[in-house]
Amino acid sequence: MLDVVRLRVLLAVARKGSLTAAAKELHYSQPSVSHHLARLEAETGAQLVQRAGRGIRLTEAGRLLAERAAEIIGRLDDTAEELAAHVGLRAGRVRLAAFPSALGTFVPQAATLLKADHPDLRLHLTEIEPPEALRLLRAGRVDVAVVFRYDDTAPEEGGVTMIPLLEDPSYLVSDLPVDGDLARHAGASWIAGCDRCRSHLLDVCEKAGFAPRISFTSDDIVAVQALVAAGLGLTMLPGLALRAHRHPEVEVAEIPGSTRHVYAAVHGDPPHPPATAALLRALRKSL
């Protein structure tokens, strides 16, 4: 069985890139850090670090173990917090990561509902796109991740439960009156968003029979709509984004068959910890 203390040492070395810096972060002596690493290598039977100039770097095996260690230790620390809340050692806390248009629409209402039902429960919010939010979730750094995916999005890795929240239709956004027939705009300039949205735009346009000519890229919905209003291109935005911000000089039309699915992602299967369950209830009630 792998020793958690030694895994923490490996993580510190991965972050700092030297034994001296890792020892300082952990308040250990350098020989103690070296000893823990040597013992961890003996336990695993793999070389985990190697010299690199004046510092050290992780081997491929070391990077793999460090990634898994981040998830394991994150979950352990998370569990310790929740147990402390259960036995009354401190007020509970729950951490939510969500993409920008969710934070600009229903998440604030969920936060208000959560505070009304559980005034001592501290809510921490992080704005981040879905792939990074799921990485934080797996590492135990957030308790719930509000994410979206399209039908053409690659499947998520295992270990995460996806709880459906809402269906969010897509809209074609233009500076002129428009309908949702993308094929009519094959020759237009396009403005793309985040990586996941850009991938979906490419897929939808391919199904309409053309490859979009992307002139600008921005994941800022205010900037994107300003570019559209200036006549610099068309874009595709989900309904939540238009609810969060709607430029007064753009026209929109729903695109048939283009819907993103919004989920609350949690780690593992139910029953969920009380604070997580309370946040999930608030999210559902906010819709």
PDB file of C-alpha atoms in Angstrom:
ATOM      1  CA  MET A   1       0.000   0.000   0.000  1.00  0.00           C
ATOM      2  CA  LEU A   2       1.338   3.441  -0.935  1.00  0.00           C
ATOM      3  CA  ASP A   3       2.118   5.807   1.907  1.00  0.00           C
ATOM      4  CA  VAL A   4       0.126   9.073   1.771  1.00  0.00           C
ATOM      5  CA  VAL A   5       2.951  11.094   3.325  1.00  0.00           C
ATOM      6  CA  ARG A   6       5.309   9.951   0.583  1.00  0.00           C
ATOM      7  CA  LEU A   7       2.735  10.791  -2.066  1.00  0.00           C
ATOM      8  CA  ARG A   8       2.538  14.314  -0.635  1.00  0.00           C
ATOM      9  CA  VAL A   9       6.324  14.534  -0.880  1.00  0.00           C
ATOM     10  CA  LEU A  10       6.213  13.462  -4.535  1.00  0.00           C
ATOM     11  CA  LEU A  11       3.571  16.117  -5.258  1.00  0.00           C
ATOM     12  CA  ALA A  12       5.683  18.807  -3.615  1.00  0.00           C
ATOM     13  CA  VAL A  13       8.693  17.766  -5.691  1.00  0.00           C
ATOM     14  CA  ALA A  14       6.540  17.812  -8.846  1.00  0.00           C
ATOM     15  CA  ARG A  15       5.336  21.338  -8.050  1.00  0.00           C
ATOM     16  CA  LYS A  16       8.679  22.799  -6.994  1.00  0.00           C
ATOM     17  CA  GLY A  17      11.148  20.960  -9.232  1.00  0.00           C
ATOM     18  CA  SER A  18      13.809  20.579  -6.548  1.00  0.00           C
ATOM     19  CA  LEU A  19      14.344  18.734  -3.286  1.00  0.00           C
ATOM     20  CA  THR A  20      15.308  21.927  -1.469  1.00  0.00           C
ATOM     21  CA  ALA A  21      12.141  23.803  -2.483  1.00  0.00           C
ATOM     22  CA  ALA A  22       9.953  20.788  -1.727  1.00  0.00           C
ATOM     23  CA  ALA A  23      11.553  20.430   1.722  1.00  0.00           C
ATOM     24  CA  LYS A  24      10.908  24.121   2.424  1.00  0.00           C
ATOM     25  CA  GLU A  25       7.253  23.827   1.402  1.00  0.00           C
ATOM     26  CA  LEU A  26       6.721  20.733   3.555  1.00  0.00           C
ATOM     27  CA  HIS A  27       8.836  21.991   6.481  1.00  0.00           C
ATOM     28  CA  TYR A  28      11.016  18.882   6.177  1.00  0.00           C
ATOM     29  CA  SER A  29      14.759  18.548   5.959  1.00  0.00           C
ATOM     30  CA  GLN A  30      16.175  17.800   2.509  1.00  0.00           C
ATOM     31  CA  PRO A  31      17.491  14.392   3.625  1.00  0.00           C
ATOM     32  CA  SER A  32      13.990  13.541   4.844  1.00  0.00           C
ATOM     33  CA  VAL A  33      12.521  14.384   1.416  1.00  0.00           C
ATOM     34  CA  SER A  34      15.191  12.251  -0.272  1.00  0.00           C
ATOM     35  CA  HIS A  35      14.429   9.396   2.119  1.00  0.00           C
ATOM     36  CA  HIS A  36      10.683   9.520   1.408  1.00  0.00           C
ATOM     37  CA  LEU A  37      11.294   9.506  -2.342  1.00  0.00           C
ATOM     38  CA  ALA A  38      13.676   6.575  -2.074  1.00  0.00           C
ATOM     39  CA  ARG A  39      11.151   4.638  -0.014  1.00  0.00           C
ATOM     40  CA  LEU A  40       8.385   5.450  -2.514  1.00  0.00           C
ATOM     41  CA  GLU A  41      10.553   4.202  -5.377  1.00  0.00           C
ATOM     42  CA  ALA A  42      11.202   1.025  -3.418  1.00  0.00           C
ATOM     43  CA  GLU A  43       7.464   0.558  -2.799  1.00  0.00           C
ATOM     44  CA  THR A  44       6.555   1.053  -6.444  1.00  0.00           C
ATOM     45  CA  GLY A  45       9.589  -0.598  -8.022  1.00  0.00           C
ATOM     46  CA  ALA A  46       9.884   2.358 -10.430  1.00  0.00           C
ATOM     47  CA  GLN A  47      12.296   5.241 -10.838  1.00  0.00           C
ATOM     48  CA  LEU A  48      10.195   8.324 -10.117  1.00  0.00           C
ATOM     49  CA  VAL A  49      12.703  11.195 -10.359  1.00  0.00           C
ATOM     50  CA  GLN A  50      15.900  11.924 -12.225  1.00  0.00           C
ATOM     51  CA  ARG A  51      18.521  14.652 -12.132  1.00  0.00           C
ATOM     52  CA  ALA A  52      18.048  17.633 -14.478  1.00  0.00           C
ATOM     53  CA  GLY A  53      20.832  20.175 -14.141  1.00  0.00           C
ATOM     54  CA  ARG A  54      20.722  21.607 -10.643  1.00  0.00           C
ATOM     55  CA  GLY A  55      17.219  20.323 -10.052  1.00  0.00           C
ATOM     56  CA  ILE A  56      15.283  17.160 -10.603  1.00  0.00           C
ATOM     57  CA  ARG A  57      12.382  16.189 -12.790  1.00  0.00           C
ATOM     58  CA  LEU A  58       9.840  13.433 -12.715  1.00  0.00           C
ATOM     59  CA  THR A  59      10.157  10.428 -14.959  1.00  0.00           C
ATOM     60  CA  GLU A  60       7.149   9.275 -16.951  1.00  0.00           C
ATOM     61  CA  ALA A  61       6.291   6.901 -14.099  1.00  0.00           C
ATOM     62  CA  GLY A  62       6.736   9.734 -11.620  1.00  0.00           C
ATOM     63  CA  ARG A  63       4.389  12.022 -13.560  1.00  0.00           C
ATOM     64  CA  LEU A  64       1.754   9.299 -13.748  1.00  0.00           C
ATOM     65  CA  LEU A  65       1.965   8.640 -10.012  1.00  0.00           C
ATOM     66  CA  ALA A  66       1.926  12.380  -9.223  1.00  0.00           C
ATOM     67  CA  GLU A  67      -1.261  12.856 -11.261  1.00  0.00           C
ATOM     68  CA  ARG A  68      -2.967  10.005  -9.433  1.00  0.00           C
ATOM     69  CA  ALA A  69      -1.600  11.227  -6.109  1.00  0.00           C
ATOM     70  CA  ALA A  70      -3.178  14.652  -6.698  1.00  0.00           C
ATOM     71  CA  GLU A  71      -6.565  12.984  -7.116  1.00  0.00           C
ATOM     72  CA  ILE A  72      -6.116  10.691  -4.104  1.00  0.00           C
ATOM     73  CA  ILE A  73      -4.896  13.403  -1.750  1.00  0.00           C
ATOM     74  CA  GLY A  74      -7.517  15.833  -2.983  1.00  0.00           C
ATOM     75  CA  ARG A  75     -10.240  13.323  -2.144  1.00  0.00           C
ATOM     76  CA  LEU A  76      -8.676  12.590   1.264  1.00  0.00           C
ATOM     77  CA  ASP A  77      -8.484  16.280   2.144  1.00  0.00           C
ATOM     78  CA  ASP A  78     -12.025  16.753   0.917  1.00  0.00           C
ATOM     79  CA  THR A  79     -13.261  13.887   3.079  1.00  0.00           C
ATOM     80  CA  ALA A  80     -11.476  15.301   6.107  1.00  0.00           C
ATOM     81  CA  GLU A  81     -13.282  18.619   5.619  1.00  0.00           C
ATOM     82  CA  GLU A  82     -16.647  16.911   5.319  1.00  0.00           C
ATOM     83  CA  LEU A  83     -16.071  14.746   8.382  1.00  0.00           C
ATOM     84  CA  ALA A  84     -15.083  17.834  10.323  1.00  0.00           C
ATOM     85  CA  ALA A  85     -18.380  19.452   9.331  1.00  0.00           C
ATOM     86  CA  HIS A  86     -20.293  16.300  10.319  1.00  0.00           C
ATOM     87  CA  VAL A  87     -18.903  16.277  13.848  1.00  0.00           C
ATOM     88  CA  GLY A  88     -19.265  20.031  14.261  1.00  0.00           C
ATOM     89  CA  LEU A  89     -15.591  20.996  14.328  1.00  0.00           C
ATOM     90  CA  ARG A  90     -16.227  23.800  11.861  1.00  0.00           C
ATOM     91  CA  ALA A  91     -18.901  25.168   9.572  1.00  0.00           C
ATOM     92  CA  GLY A  92     -19.248  23.206   6.357  1.00  0.00           C
ATOM     93  CA  ARG A  93     -18.111  24.425   2.971  1.00  0.00           C
ATOM     94  CA  VAL A  94     -18.855  23.416  -0.581  1.00  0.00           C
ATOM     95  CA  ARG A  95     -16.953  24.320  -3.751  1.00  0.00           C
ATOM     96  CA  LEU A  96     -18.513  24.862  -7.165  1.00  0.00           C
ATOM     97  CA  ALA A  97     -16.814  25.288 -10.527  1.00  0.00           C
ATOM     98  CA  ALA A  98     -18.954  26.525 -13.421  1.00  0.00           C
ATOM     99  CA  PHE A  99     -18.571  27.914 -16.935  1.00  0.00           C
ATOM    100  CA  PRO A 100     -19.120  31.676 -17.441  1.00  0.00           C
ATOM    101  CA  SER A 101     -22.678  31.757 -18.802  1.00  0.00           C
ATOM    102  CA  ALA A 102     -23.873  29.480 -15.977  1.00  0.00           C
ATOM    103  CA  LEU A 103     -22.312  31.862 -13.473  1.00  0.00           C
ATOM    104  CA  GLY A 104     -24.026  34.702 -15.302  1.00  0.00           C
ATOM    105  CA  THR A 105     -27.499  33.157 -15.155  1.00  0.00           C
ATOM    106  CA  PHE A 106     -28.731  30.463 -12.755  1.00  0.00           C
ATOM    107  CA  VAL A 107     -25.752  29.897 -10.422  1.00  0.00           C
ATOM    108  CA  PRO A 108     -26.253  33.164  -8.453  1.00  0.00           C
ATOM    109  CA  GLN A 109     -29.862  32.151  -7.783  1.00  0.00           C
ATOM    110  CA  ALA A 110     -28.645  28.740  -6.618  1.00  0.00           C
ATOM    111  CA  ALA A 111     -26.178  30.459  -4.289  1.00  0.00           C
ATOM    112  CA  THR A 112     -28.983  32.577  -2.825  1.00  0.00           C
ATOM    113  CA  LEU A 113     -31.174  29.500  -2.261  1.00  0.00           C
ATOM    114  CA  LEU A 114     -28.291  27.629  -0.657  1.00  0.00           C
ATOM    115  CA  LYS A 115     -27.543  30.503   1.714  1.00  0.00           C
ATOM    116  CA  ALA A 116     -31.214  30.762   2.707  1.00  0.00           C
ATOM    117  CA  ASP A 117     -31.407  27.044   3.561  1.00  0.00           C
ATOM    118  CA  HIS A 118     -27.912  26.702   5.044  1.00  0.00           C
ATOM    119  CA  PRO A 119     -26.622  30.087   6.270  1.00  0.00           C
ATOM    120  CA  ASP A 120     -23.483  28.567   7.849  1.00  0.00           C
ATOM    121  CA  LEU A 121     -22.442  26.713   4.712  1.00  0.00           C
ATOM    122  CA  ARG A 122     -19.614  28.511   2.888  1.00  0.00           C
ATOM    123  CA  LEU A 123     -19.826  28.441  -0.905  1.00  0.00           C
ATOM    124  CA  HIS A 124     -16.654  28.868  -2.965  1.00  0.00           C
ATOM    125  CA  LEU A 125     -17.138  29.672  -6.680  1.00  0.00           C
ATOM    126  CA  THR A 126     -14.642  29.184  -9.514  1.00  0.00           C
ATOM    127  CA  GLU A 127     -15.248  30.292 -13.114  1.00  0.00           C
ATOM    128  CA  ILE A 128     -13.703  27.777 -15.477  1.00  0.00           C
ATOM    129  CA  GLU A 129     -14.481  25.902 -18.693  1.00  0.00           C
ATOM    130  CA  PRO A 130     -15.719  22.264 -18.521  1.00  0.00           C
ATOM    131  CA  PRO A 131     -12.494  20.305 -19.212  1.00  0.00           C
ATOM    132  CA  GLU A 132     -10.597  22.166 -16.495  1.00  0.00           C
ATOM    133  CA  ALA A 133     -13.608  22.011 -14.131  1.00  0.00           C
ATOM    134  CA  LEU A 134     -13.686  18.225 -14.445  1.00  0.00           C
ATOM    135  CA  ARG A 135      -9.962  18.033 -13.716  1.00  0.00           C
ATOM    136  CA  LEU A 136     -10.524  20.046 -10.537  1.00  0.00           C
ATOM    137  CA  LEU A 137     -13.383  17.721  -9.619  1.00  0.00           C
ATOM    138  CA  ARG A 138     -11.295  14.575 -10.069  1.00  0.00           C
ATOM    139  CA  ALA A 139      -8.482  16.119  -8.031  1.00  0.00           C
ATOM    140  CA  GLY A 140     -10.889  16.828  -5.164  1.00  0.00           C
ATOM    141  CA  ARG A 141     -10.464  20.598  -5.469  1.00  0.00           C
ATOM    142  CA  VAL A 142     -14.172  21.215  -6.124  1.00  0.00           C
ATOM    143  CA  ASP A 143     -17.264  19.307  -5.012  1.00  0.00           C
ATOM    144  CA  VAL A 144     -19.554  20.074  -7.965  1.00  0.00           C
ATOM    145  CA  ALA A 145     -18.698  21.103 -11.522  1.00  0.00           C
ATOM    146  CA  VAL A 146     -21.401  22.656 -13.694  1.00  0.00           C
ATOM    147  CA  VAL A 147     -20.362  21.652 -17.203  1.00  0.00           C
ATOM    148  CA  PHE A 148     -21.794  21.327 -20.681  1.00  0.00           C
ATOM    149  CA  ARG A 149     -21.270  18.917 -23.525  1.00  0.00           C
ATOM    150  CA  TYR A 150     -22.625  18.452 -27.021  1.00  0.00           C
ATOM    151  CA  ASP A 151     -23.650  15.227 -28.701  1.00  0.00           C
ATOM    152  CA  ASP A 152     -20.339  15.320 -30.570  1.00  0.00           C
ATOM    153  CA  THR A 153     -18.210  15.963 -27.457  1.00  0.00           C
ATOM    154  CA  ALA A 154     -15.812  13.141 -26.592  1.00  0.00           C
ATOM    155  CA  PRO A 155     -17.017  10.979 -23.673  1.00  0.00           C
ATOM    156  CA  GLU A 156     -15.809  11.982 -20.218  1.00  0.00           C
ATOM    157  CA  GLU A 157     -13.502   9.735 -18.229  1.00  0.00           C
ATOM    158  CA  GLY A 158     -14.997   7.409 -15.631  1.00  0.00           C
ATOM    159  CA  GLY A 159     -15.435   8.129 -11.932  1.00  0.00           C
ATOM    160  CA  VAL A 160     -17.738  11.114 -12.473  1.00  0.00           C
ATOM    161  CA  THR A 161     -21.527  11.144 -12.215  1.00  0.00           C
ATOM    162  CA  MET A 162     -23.253  13.551 -14.620  1.00  0.00           C
ATOM    163  CA  ILE A 163     -26.592  14.871 -13.311  1.00  0.00           C
ATOM    164  CA  PRO A 164     -28.702  16.551 -16.047  1.00  0.00           C
ATOM    165  CA  LEU A 165     -29.709  20.145 -15.318  1.00  0.00           C
ATOM    166  CA  LEU A 166     -31.053  21.636 -18.570  1.00  0.00           C
ATOM    167  CA  GLU A 167     -31.004  21.587 -22.366  1.00  0.00           C
ATOM    168  CA  ASP A 168     -29.541  24.759 -23.855  1.00  0.00           C
ATOM    169  CA  PRO A 169     -30.345  25.446 -27.551  1.00  0.00           C
ATOM    170  CA  SER A 170     -27.847  27.174 -29.857  1.00  0.00           C
ATOM    171  CA  TYR A 171     -28.508  30.369 -31.801  1.00  0.00           C
ATOM    172  CA  LEU A 172     -27.043  31.913 -34.906  1.00  0.00           C
ATOM    173  CA  VAL A 173     -26.050  35.496 -34.099  1.00  0.00           C
ATOM    174  CA  SER A 174     -25.758  38.165 -36.794  1.00  0.00           C
ATOM    175  CA  ASP A 175     -25.898  41.928 -37.249  1.00  0.00           C
ATOM    176  CA  LEU A 176     -28.750  41.422 -39.766  1.00  0.00           C
ATOM    177  CA  PRO A 177     -32.075  39.567 -39.600  1.00  0.00           C
ATOM    178  CA  VAL A 178     -31.247  35.883 -39.937  1.00  0.00           C
ATOM    179  CA  ASP A 179     -32.719  32.398 -39.797  1.00  0.00           C
ATOM    180  CA  GLY A 180     -31.108  29.252 -38.417  1.00  0.00           C
ATOM    181  CA  ASP A 181     -30.129  27.743 -41.774  1.00  0.00           C
ATOM    182  CA  LEU A 182     -26.335  27.654 -41.556  1.00  0.00           C
ATOM    183  CA  ALA A 183     -25.880  26.548 -45.165  1.00  0.00           C
ATOM    184  CA  ARG A 184     -26.987  30.010 -46.323  1.00  0.00           C
ATOM    185  CA  HIS A 185     -23.942  31.509 -44.602  1.00  0.00           C
ATOM    186  CA  ALA A 186     -21.220  29.209 -45.913  1.00  0.00           C
ATOM    187  CA  GLY A 187     -19.224  32.144 -47.299  1.00  0.00           C
ATOM    188  CA  ALA A 188     -19.408  34.294 -44.186  1.00  0.00           C
ATOM    189  CA  SER A 189     -16.669  35.039 -41.677  1.00  0.00           C
ATOM    190  CA  TRP A 190     -17.177  33.328 -38.332  1.00  0.00           C
ATOM    191  CA  ILE A 191     -16.248  34.056 -34.733  1.00  0.00           C
ATOM    192  CA  ALA A 192     -15.450  31.015 -32.605  1.00  0.00           C
ATOM    193  CA  GLY A 193     -15.534  30.559 -28.842  1.00  0.00           C
ATOM    194  CA  CYS A 194     -13.910  28.184 -26.350  1.00  0.00           C
ATOM    195  CA  ASP A 195     -12.343  24.929 -27.560  1.00  0.00           C
ATOM    196  CA  ARG A 196     -15.457  22.841 -26.887  1.00  0.00           C
ATOM    197  CA  CYS A 197     -17.736  25.408 -28.567  1.00  0.00           C
ATOM    198  CA  ARG A 198     -15.356  25.805 -31.510  1.00  0.00           C
ATOM    199  CA  SER A 199     -15.326  22.034 -32.035  1.00  0.00           C
ATOM    200  CA  HIS A 200     -19.124  22.004 -32.052  1.00  0.00           C
ATOM    201  CA  LEU A 201     -19.256  24.910 -34.523  1.00  0.00           C
ATOM    202  CA  LEU A 202     -16.986  22.992 -36.890  1.00  0.00           C
ATOM    203  CA  ASP A 203     -19.119  19.878 -36.556  1.00  0.00           C
ATOM    204  CA  VAL A 204     -22.437  21.671 -37.126  1.00  0.00           C
ATOM    205  CA  CYS A 205     -21.102  23.535 -40.154  1.00  0.00           C
ATOM    206  CA  GLU A 206     -19.678  20.313 -41.585  1.00  0.00           C
ATOM    207  CA  LYS A 207     -23.139  18.750 -41.322  1.00  0.00           C
ATOM    208  CA  ALA A 208     -24.496  21.807 -43.152  1.00  0.00           C
ATOM    209  CA  GLY A 209     -22.035  21.139 -45.975  1.00  0.00           C
ATOM    210  CA  PHE A 210     -19.210  23.636 -45.450  1.00  0.00           C
ATOM    211  CA  ALA A 211     -16.136  24.444 -43.372  1.00  0.00           C
ATOM    212  CA  PRO A 212     -16.476  27.814 -41.631  1.00  0.00           C
ATOM    213  CA  ARG A 213     -13.883  30.501 -42.272  1.00  0.00           C
ATOM    214  CA  ILE A 214     -12.990  31.520 -38.708  1.00  0.00           C
ATOM    215  CA  SER A 215     -11.670  35.076 -38.562  1.00  0.00           C
ATOM    216  CA  PHE A 216     -11.741  35.700 -34.803  1.00  0.00           C
ATOM    217  CA  THR A 217     -11.668  33.584 -31.656  1.00  0.00           C
ATOM    218  CA  SER A 218     -12.795  34.704 -28.201  1.00  0.00           C
ATOM    219  CA  ASP A 219     -14.550  33.050 -25.282  1.00  0.00           C
ATOM    220  CA  ASP A 220     -15.784  36.458 -24.038  1.00  0.00           C
ATOM    221  CA  ILE A 221     -19.468  36.649 -24.980  1.00  0.00           C
ATOM    222  CA  VAL A 222     -19.476  40.446 -24.688  1.00  0.00           C
ATOM    223  CA  ALA A 223     -16.554  40.801 -27.091  1.00  0.00           C
ATOM    224  CA  VAL A 224     -17.963  38.205 -29.486  1.00  0.00           C
ATOM    225  CA  GLN A 225     -21.305  39.991 -29.766  1.00  0.00           C
ATOM    226  CA  ALA A 226     -19.575  43.343 -30.184  1.00  0.00           C
ATOM    227  CA  LEU A 227     -17.646  41.908 -33.128  1.00  0.00           C
ATOM    228  CA  VAL A 228     -20.866  40.580 -34.635  1.00  0.00           C
ATOM    229  CA  ALA A 229     -22.642  43.918 -34.129  1.00  0.00           C
ATOM    230  CA  ALA A 230     -19.764  45.614 -35.946  1.00  0.00           C
ATOM    231  CA  GLY A 231     -20.387  43.392 -38.976  1.00  0.00           C
ATOM    232  CA  LEU A 232     -17.155  41.419 -38.603  1.00  0.00           C
ATOM    233  CA  GLY A 233     -18.698  37.980 -38.712  1.00  0.00           C
ATOM    234  CA  LEU A 234     -21.350  35.562 -37.518  1.00  0.00           C
ATOM    235  CA  THR A 235     -21.215  33.406 -34.433  1.00  0.00           C
ATOM    236  CA  MET A 236     -23.098  30.638 -32.706  1.00  0.00           C
ATOM    237  CA  LEU A 237     -24.022  31.131 -29.050  1.00  0.00           C
ATOM    238  CA  PRO A 238     -26.027  29.058 -26.580  1.00  0.00           C
ATOM    239  CA  GLY A 239     -29.168  30.397 -24.986  1.00  0.00           C
ATOM    240  CA  LEU A 240     -27.547  30.830 -21.554  1.00  0.00           C
ATOM    241  CA  ALA A 241     -24.908  33.097 -23.068  1.00  0.00           C
ATOM    242  CA  LEU A 242     -27.602  35.303 -24.601  1.00  0.00           C
ATOM    243  CA  ARG A 243     -29.470  35.362 -21.280  1.00  0.00           C
ATOM    244  CA  ALA A 244     -26.293  36.465 -19.526  1.00  0.00           C
ATOM    245  CA  HIS A 245     -25.630  39.211 -22.105  1.00  0.00           C
ATOM    246  CA  ARG A 246     -27.503  40.298 -25.230  1.00  0.00           C
ATOM    247  CA  HIS A 247     -26.024  43.055 -27.386  1.00  0.00           C
ATOM    248  CA  PRO A 248     -28.842  45.397 -28.476  1.00  0.00           C
ATOM    249  CA  GLU A 249     -27.688  45.419 -32.104  1.00  0.00           C
ATOM    250  CA  VAL A 250     -27.562  41.686 -32.854  1.00  0.00           C
ATOM    251  CA  GLU A 251     -30.215  39.410 -34.318  1.00  0.00           C
ATOM    252  CA  VAL A 252     -30.560  35.763 -33.343  1.00  0.00           C
ATOM    253  CA  ALA A 253     -32.263  32.637 -34.670  1.00  0.00           C
ATOM    254  CA  GLU A 254     -32.346  29.178 -33.111  1.00  0.00           C
ATOM    255  CA  ILE A 255     -30.317  26.540 -34.956  1.00  0.00           C
ATOM    256  CA  PRO A 256     -32.322  23.320 -35.353  1.00  0.00           C
ATOM    257  CA  GLY A 257     -30.657  20.229 -33.907  1.00  0.00           C
ATOM    258  CA  SER A 258     -27.916  22.107 -32.062  1.00  0.00           C
ATOM    259  CA  THR A 259     -28.328  21.817 -28.307  1.00  0.00           C
ATOM    260  CA  ARG A 260     -25.794  21.617 -25.523  1.00  0.00           C
ATOM    261  CA  HIS A 261     -26.517  19.548 -22.446  1.00  0.00           C
ATOM    262  CA  VAL A 262     -25.780  21.146 -19.080  1.00  0.00           C
ATOM    263  CA  TYR A 263     -24.895  18.905 -16.141  1.00  0.00           C
ATOM    264  CA  ALA A 264     -23.867  19.056 -12.529  1.00  0.00           C
ATOM    265  CA  ALA A 265     -20.879  16.714 -12.322  1.00  0.00           C
ATOM    266  CA  VAL A 266     -19.971  15.108  -9.009  1.00  0.00           C
ATOM    267  CA  HIS A 267     -17.373  12.575  -7.992  1.00  0.00           C
ATOM    268  CA  GLY A 268     -18.648   9.048  -7.446  1.00  0.00           C
ATOM    269  CA  ASP A 269     -22.150   7.704  -6.960  1.00  0.00           C
ATOM    270  CA  PRO A 270     -24.824   8.777  -4.453  1.00  0.00           C
ATOM    271  CA  PRO A 271     -25.374   9.196  -1.599  1.00  0.00           C
ATOM    272  CA  HIS A 272     -23.361  12.412  -1.847  1.00  0.00           C
ATOM    273  CA  PRO A 273     -21.964  14.323   1.147  1.00  0.00           C
ATOM    274  CA  PRO A 274     -24.546  16.608   2.803  1.00  0.00           C
ATOM    275  CA  ALA A 275     -22.992  19.853   1.556  1.00  0.00           C
ATOM    276  CA  THR A 276     -22.776  18.531  -2.003  1.00  0.00           C
ATOM    277  CA  ALA A 277     -26.363  17.266  -1.875  1.00  0.00           C
ATOM    278  CA  ALA A 278     -27.541  20.664  -0.628  1.00  0.00           C
ATOM    279  CA  LEU A 279     -25.789  22.434  -3.504  1.00  0.00           C
ATOM    280  CA  LEU A 280     -27.289  20.029  -6.034  1.00  0.00           C
ATOM    281  CA  ARG A 281     -30.773  20.735  -4.666  1.00  0.00           C
ATOM    282  CA  ALA A 282     -30.164  24.475  -4.931  1.00  0.00           C
ATOM    283  CA  LEU A 283     -28.974  24.155  -8.525  1.00  0.00           C
ATOM    284  CA  ARG A 284     -32.090  22.221  -9.519  1.00  0.00           C
ATOM    285  CA  LYS A 285     -34.392  24.712  -7.768  1.00  0.00           C
ATOM    286  CA  SER A 286     -32.692  27.664  -9.508  1.00  0.00           C
ATOM    287  CA  LEU A 287     -33.707  26.489 -12.994  1.00  0.00           C
TER     288      LEU A 287
END
